[in-house]
Coordinates of C-alpha atoms in Angstrom, one line a residue:
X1 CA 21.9 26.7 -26.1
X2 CA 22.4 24.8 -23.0
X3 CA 24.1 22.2 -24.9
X4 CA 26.1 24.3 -26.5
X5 CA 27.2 25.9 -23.5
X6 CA 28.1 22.3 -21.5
X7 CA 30.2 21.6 -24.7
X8 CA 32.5 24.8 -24.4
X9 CA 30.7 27.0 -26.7
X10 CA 30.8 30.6 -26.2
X11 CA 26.5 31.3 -26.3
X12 CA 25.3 34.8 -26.8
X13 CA 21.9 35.5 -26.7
X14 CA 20.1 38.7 -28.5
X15 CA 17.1 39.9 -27.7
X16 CA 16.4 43.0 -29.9
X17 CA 13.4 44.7 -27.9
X18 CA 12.9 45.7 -24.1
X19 CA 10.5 43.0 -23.8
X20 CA 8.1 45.3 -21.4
X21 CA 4.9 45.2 -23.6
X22 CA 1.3 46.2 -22.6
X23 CA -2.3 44.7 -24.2
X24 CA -4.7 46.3 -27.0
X25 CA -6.2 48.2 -23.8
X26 CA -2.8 49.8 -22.7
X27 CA -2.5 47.5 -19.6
X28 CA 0.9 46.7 -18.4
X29 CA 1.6 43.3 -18.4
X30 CA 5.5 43.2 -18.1
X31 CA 7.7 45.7 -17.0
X32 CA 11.1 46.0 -19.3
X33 CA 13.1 45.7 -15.8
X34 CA 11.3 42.9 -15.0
X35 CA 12.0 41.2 -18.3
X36 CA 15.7 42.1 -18.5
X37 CA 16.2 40.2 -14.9
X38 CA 13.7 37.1 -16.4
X39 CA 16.3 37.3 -19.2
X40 CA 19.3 37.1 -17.4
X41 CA 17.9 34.5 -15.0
X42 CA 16.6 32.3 -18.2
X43 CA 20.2 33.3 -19.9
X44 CA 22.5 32.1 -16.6
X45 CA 20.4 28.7 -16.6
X46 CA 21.3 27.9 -20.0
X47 CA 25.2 28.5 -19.7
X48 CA 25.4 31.9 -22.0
X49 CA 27.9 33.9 -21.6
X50 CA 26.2 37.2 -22.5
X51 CA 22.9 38.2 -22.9
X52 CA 22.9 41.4 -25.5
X53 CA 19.7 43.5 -25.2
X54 CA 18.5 45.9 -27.8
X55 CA 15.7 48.5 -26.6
X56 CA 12.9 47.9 -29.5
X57 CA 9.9 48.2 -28.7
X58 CA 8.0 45.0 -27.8
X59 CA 5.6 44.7 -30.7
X60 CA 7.0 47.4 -32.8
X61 CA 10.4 45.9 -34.4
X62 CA 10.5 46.4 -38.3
X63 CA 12.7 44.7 -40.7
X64 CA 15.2 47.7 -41.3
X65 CA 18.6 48.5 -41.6
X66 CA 19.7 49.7 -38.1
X67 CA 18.5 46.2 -37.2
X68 CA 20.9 44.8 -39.5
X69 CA 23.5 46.4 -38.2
X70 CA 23.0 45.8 -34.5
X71 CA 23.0 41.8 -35.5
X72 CA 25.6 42.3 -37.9
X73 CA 28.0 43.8 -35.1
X74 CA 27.7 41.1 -32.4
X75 CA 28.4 38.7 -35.4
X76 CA 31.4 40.4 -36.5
X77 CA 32.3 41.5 -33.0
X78 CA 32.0 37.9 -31.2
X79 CA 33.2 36.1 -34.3
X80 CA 29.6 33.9 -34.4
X81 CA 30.2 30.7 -36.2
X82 CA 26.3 29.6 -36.2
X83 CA 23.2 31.5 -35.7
X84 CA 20.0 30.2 -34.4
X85 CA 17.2 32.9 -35.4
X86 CA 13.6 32.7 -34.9
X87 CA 11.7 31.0 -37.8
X88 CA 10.9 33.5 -40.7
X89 CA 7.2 32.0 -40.9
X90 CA 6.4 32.8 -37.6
X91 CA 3.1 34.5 -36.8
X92 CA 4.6 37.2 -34.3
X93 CA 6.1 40.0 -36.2
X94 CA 8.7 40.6 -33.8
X95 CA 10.1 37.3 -34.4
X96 CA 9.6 37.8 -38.1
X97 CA 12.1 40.9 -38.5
X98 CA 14.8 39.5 -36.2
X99 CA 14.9 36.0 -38.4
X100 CA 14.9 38.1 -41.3
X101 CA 17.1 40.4 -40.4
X102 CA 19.5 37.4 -39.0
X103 CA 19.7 35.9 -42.1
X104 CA 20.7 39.2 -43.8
X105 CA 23.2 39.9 -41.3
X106 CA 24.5 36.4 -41.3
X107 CA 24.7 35.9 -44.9
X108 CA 28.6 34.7 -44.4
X109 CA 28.2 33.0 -41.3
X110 CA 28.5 29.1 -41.8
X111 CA 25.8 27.7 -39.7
X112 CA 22.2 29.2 -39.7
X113 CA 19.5 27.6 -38.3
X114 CA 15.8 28.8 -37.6
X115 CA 13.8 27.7 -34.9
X116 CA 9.7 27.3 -34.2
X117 CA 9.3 29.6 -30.7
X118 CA 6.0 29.6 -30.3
X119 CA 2.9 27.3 -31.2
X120 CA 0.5 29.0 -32.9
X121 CA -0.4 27.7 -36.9
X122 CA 0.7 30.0 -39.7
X123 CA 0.0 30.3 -43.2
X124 CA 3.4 28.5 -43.7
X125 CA 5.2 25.8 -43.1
X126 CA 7.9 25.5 -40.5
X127 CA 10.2 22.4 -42.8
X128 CA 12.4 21.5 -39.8
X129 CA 15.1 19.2 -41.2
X130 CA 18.0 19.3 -38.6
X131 CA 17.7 17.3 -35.4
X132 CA 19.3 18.1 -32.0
X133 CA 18.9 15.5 -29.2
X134 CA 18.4 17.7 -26.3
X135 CA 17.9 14.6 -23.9
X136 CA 20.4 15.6 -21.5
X137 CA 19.0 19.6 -21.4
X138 CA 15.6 19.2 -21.4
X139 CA 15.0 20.2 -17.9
X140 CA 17.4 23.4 -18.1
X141 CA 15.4 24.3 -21.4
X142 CA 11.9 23.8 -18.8
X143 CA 13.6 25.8 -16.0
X144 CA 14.9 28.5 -18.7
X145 CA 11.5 29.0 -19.6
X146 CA 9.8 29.3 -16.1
X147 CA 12.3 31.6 -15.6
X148 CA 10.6 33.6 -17.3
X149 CA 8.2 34.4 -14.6
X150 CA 5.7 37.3 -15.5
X151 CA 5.1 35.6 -18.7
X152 CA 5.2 32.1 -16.9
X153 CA 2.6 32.9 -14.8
X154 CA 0.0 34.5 -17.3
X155 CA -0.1 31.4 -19.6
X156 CA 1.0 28.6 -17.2
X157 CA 1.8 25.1 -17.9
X158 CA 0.9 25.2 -21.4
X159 CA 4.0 26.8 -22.5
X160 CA 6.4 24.0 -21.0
X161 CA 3.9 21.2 -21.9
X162 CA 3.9 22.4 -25.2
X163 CA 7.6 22.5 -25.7
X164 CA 8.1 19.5 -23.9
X165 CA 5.8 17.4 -25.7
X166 CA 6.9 18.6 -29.0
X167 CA 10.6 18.4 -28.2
X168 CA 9.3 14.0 -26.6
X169 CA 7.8 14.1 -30.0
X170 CA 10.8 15.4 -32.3
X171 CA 12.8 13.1 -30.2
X172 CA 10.6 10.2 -31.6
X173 CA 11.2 10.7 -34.9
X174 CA 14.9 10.0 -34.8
X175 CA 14.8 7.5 -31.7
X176 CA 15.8 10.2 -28.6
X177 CA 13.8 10.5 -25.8
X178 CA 13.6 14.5 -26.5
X179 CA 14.6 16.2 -29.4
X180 CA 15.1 20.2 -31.1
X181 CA 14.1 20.5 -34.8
X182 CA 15.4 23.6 -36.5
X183 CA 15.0 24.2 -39.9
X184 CA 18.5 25.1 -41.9
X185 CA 19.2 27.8 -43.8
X186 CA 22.5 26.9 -44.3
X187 CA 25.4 24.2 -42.6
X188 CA 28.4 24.6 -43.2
X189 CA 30.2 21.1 -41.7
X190 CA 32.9 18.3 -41.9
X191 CA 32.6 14.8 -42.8

């Protein structure tokens, strides 16, 4: 995002719950106020232009048509050339419905890319196939996350070490120092 943003890109970000949740014994770990300012902070850092939050419920977003439509009218409304959409594989069921729903909603959209944002193993696999070197943002992509503070602090540095050694890794692979792997759905490009 913060690439896209340095480049001239108009970035908007959707986020389709509150992000507030609680644990299995009802204890609050994030308020949705909080989460909304962690958003915006994380959101500013990488160059976005608008952050669009929806008011799901953390933990409770289903694969439906009135989540459909909310994506379907940012795309239509901003004009969105290229989607990136959580991974359809991934073991959160949140992140599940909004990739799935993306790709319904973005079934014209030339560009859709789905990306691995979190760590845990699946039953599936994530094929990334589509290489970004993120070199030059790799530190706004560490501060976006951090900014992220109530969720920052209650796992610590094994969210950025994660990322960050997995991005030095990617990078590896196709001779960058740090690299983004993102597995296409569809690219619609120029020769």
């Amino acid at each position: 995002m913060a690439a896209h943003a340095q480049a001239g890109d108009d970035v908007t970000i959707f986020v389709a719950t509150h992000s507030g949740y609680s644990n299995y014994a009802q204890k609050v770990i994030r308020q949705p106020e909080i989460a909304l300012e962690e958003g915006r902070a994380a959101a500013r850092l990488l160059g976005a232009g608008e952050l669009i939050c929806g008011n799901l419920p953390t933990n409770d977003v289903q694969l439906n048509d009135a989540l459909v439509c909310q994506i379907l009218r940012i795309i239509e409304q901003k004009r969105i050339e290229a989607i990136y959409t959580h991974w359809t594989g991934d073991m959160h069921n949140d992140h599940r419905a909004v990739g799935l729903a993306s790709l319904t909603a973005g079934r014209h959209v030339p560009r859709v890319l789905m990306y691995r944002s979190n760590f845990y193993d699946t039953d599936q696999v994530f094929r990334g196939n589509f290489y970004m070197d993120i070199s030059a943002t790799i530190e706004t992509k560490v501060q976006a996350i951090k900014a992220h503070e109530s969720e920052y602090r209650r796992v610590g540095e094994t969210w950025t070490t994660f990322f960050k050694n997995q991005n030095g890794n990617d990078g590896l692979r196709i001779g960058v120092q740090y690299a983004e792997v993102f597995e296409v759905v569809r690219y619609l490009g120029n020769i």
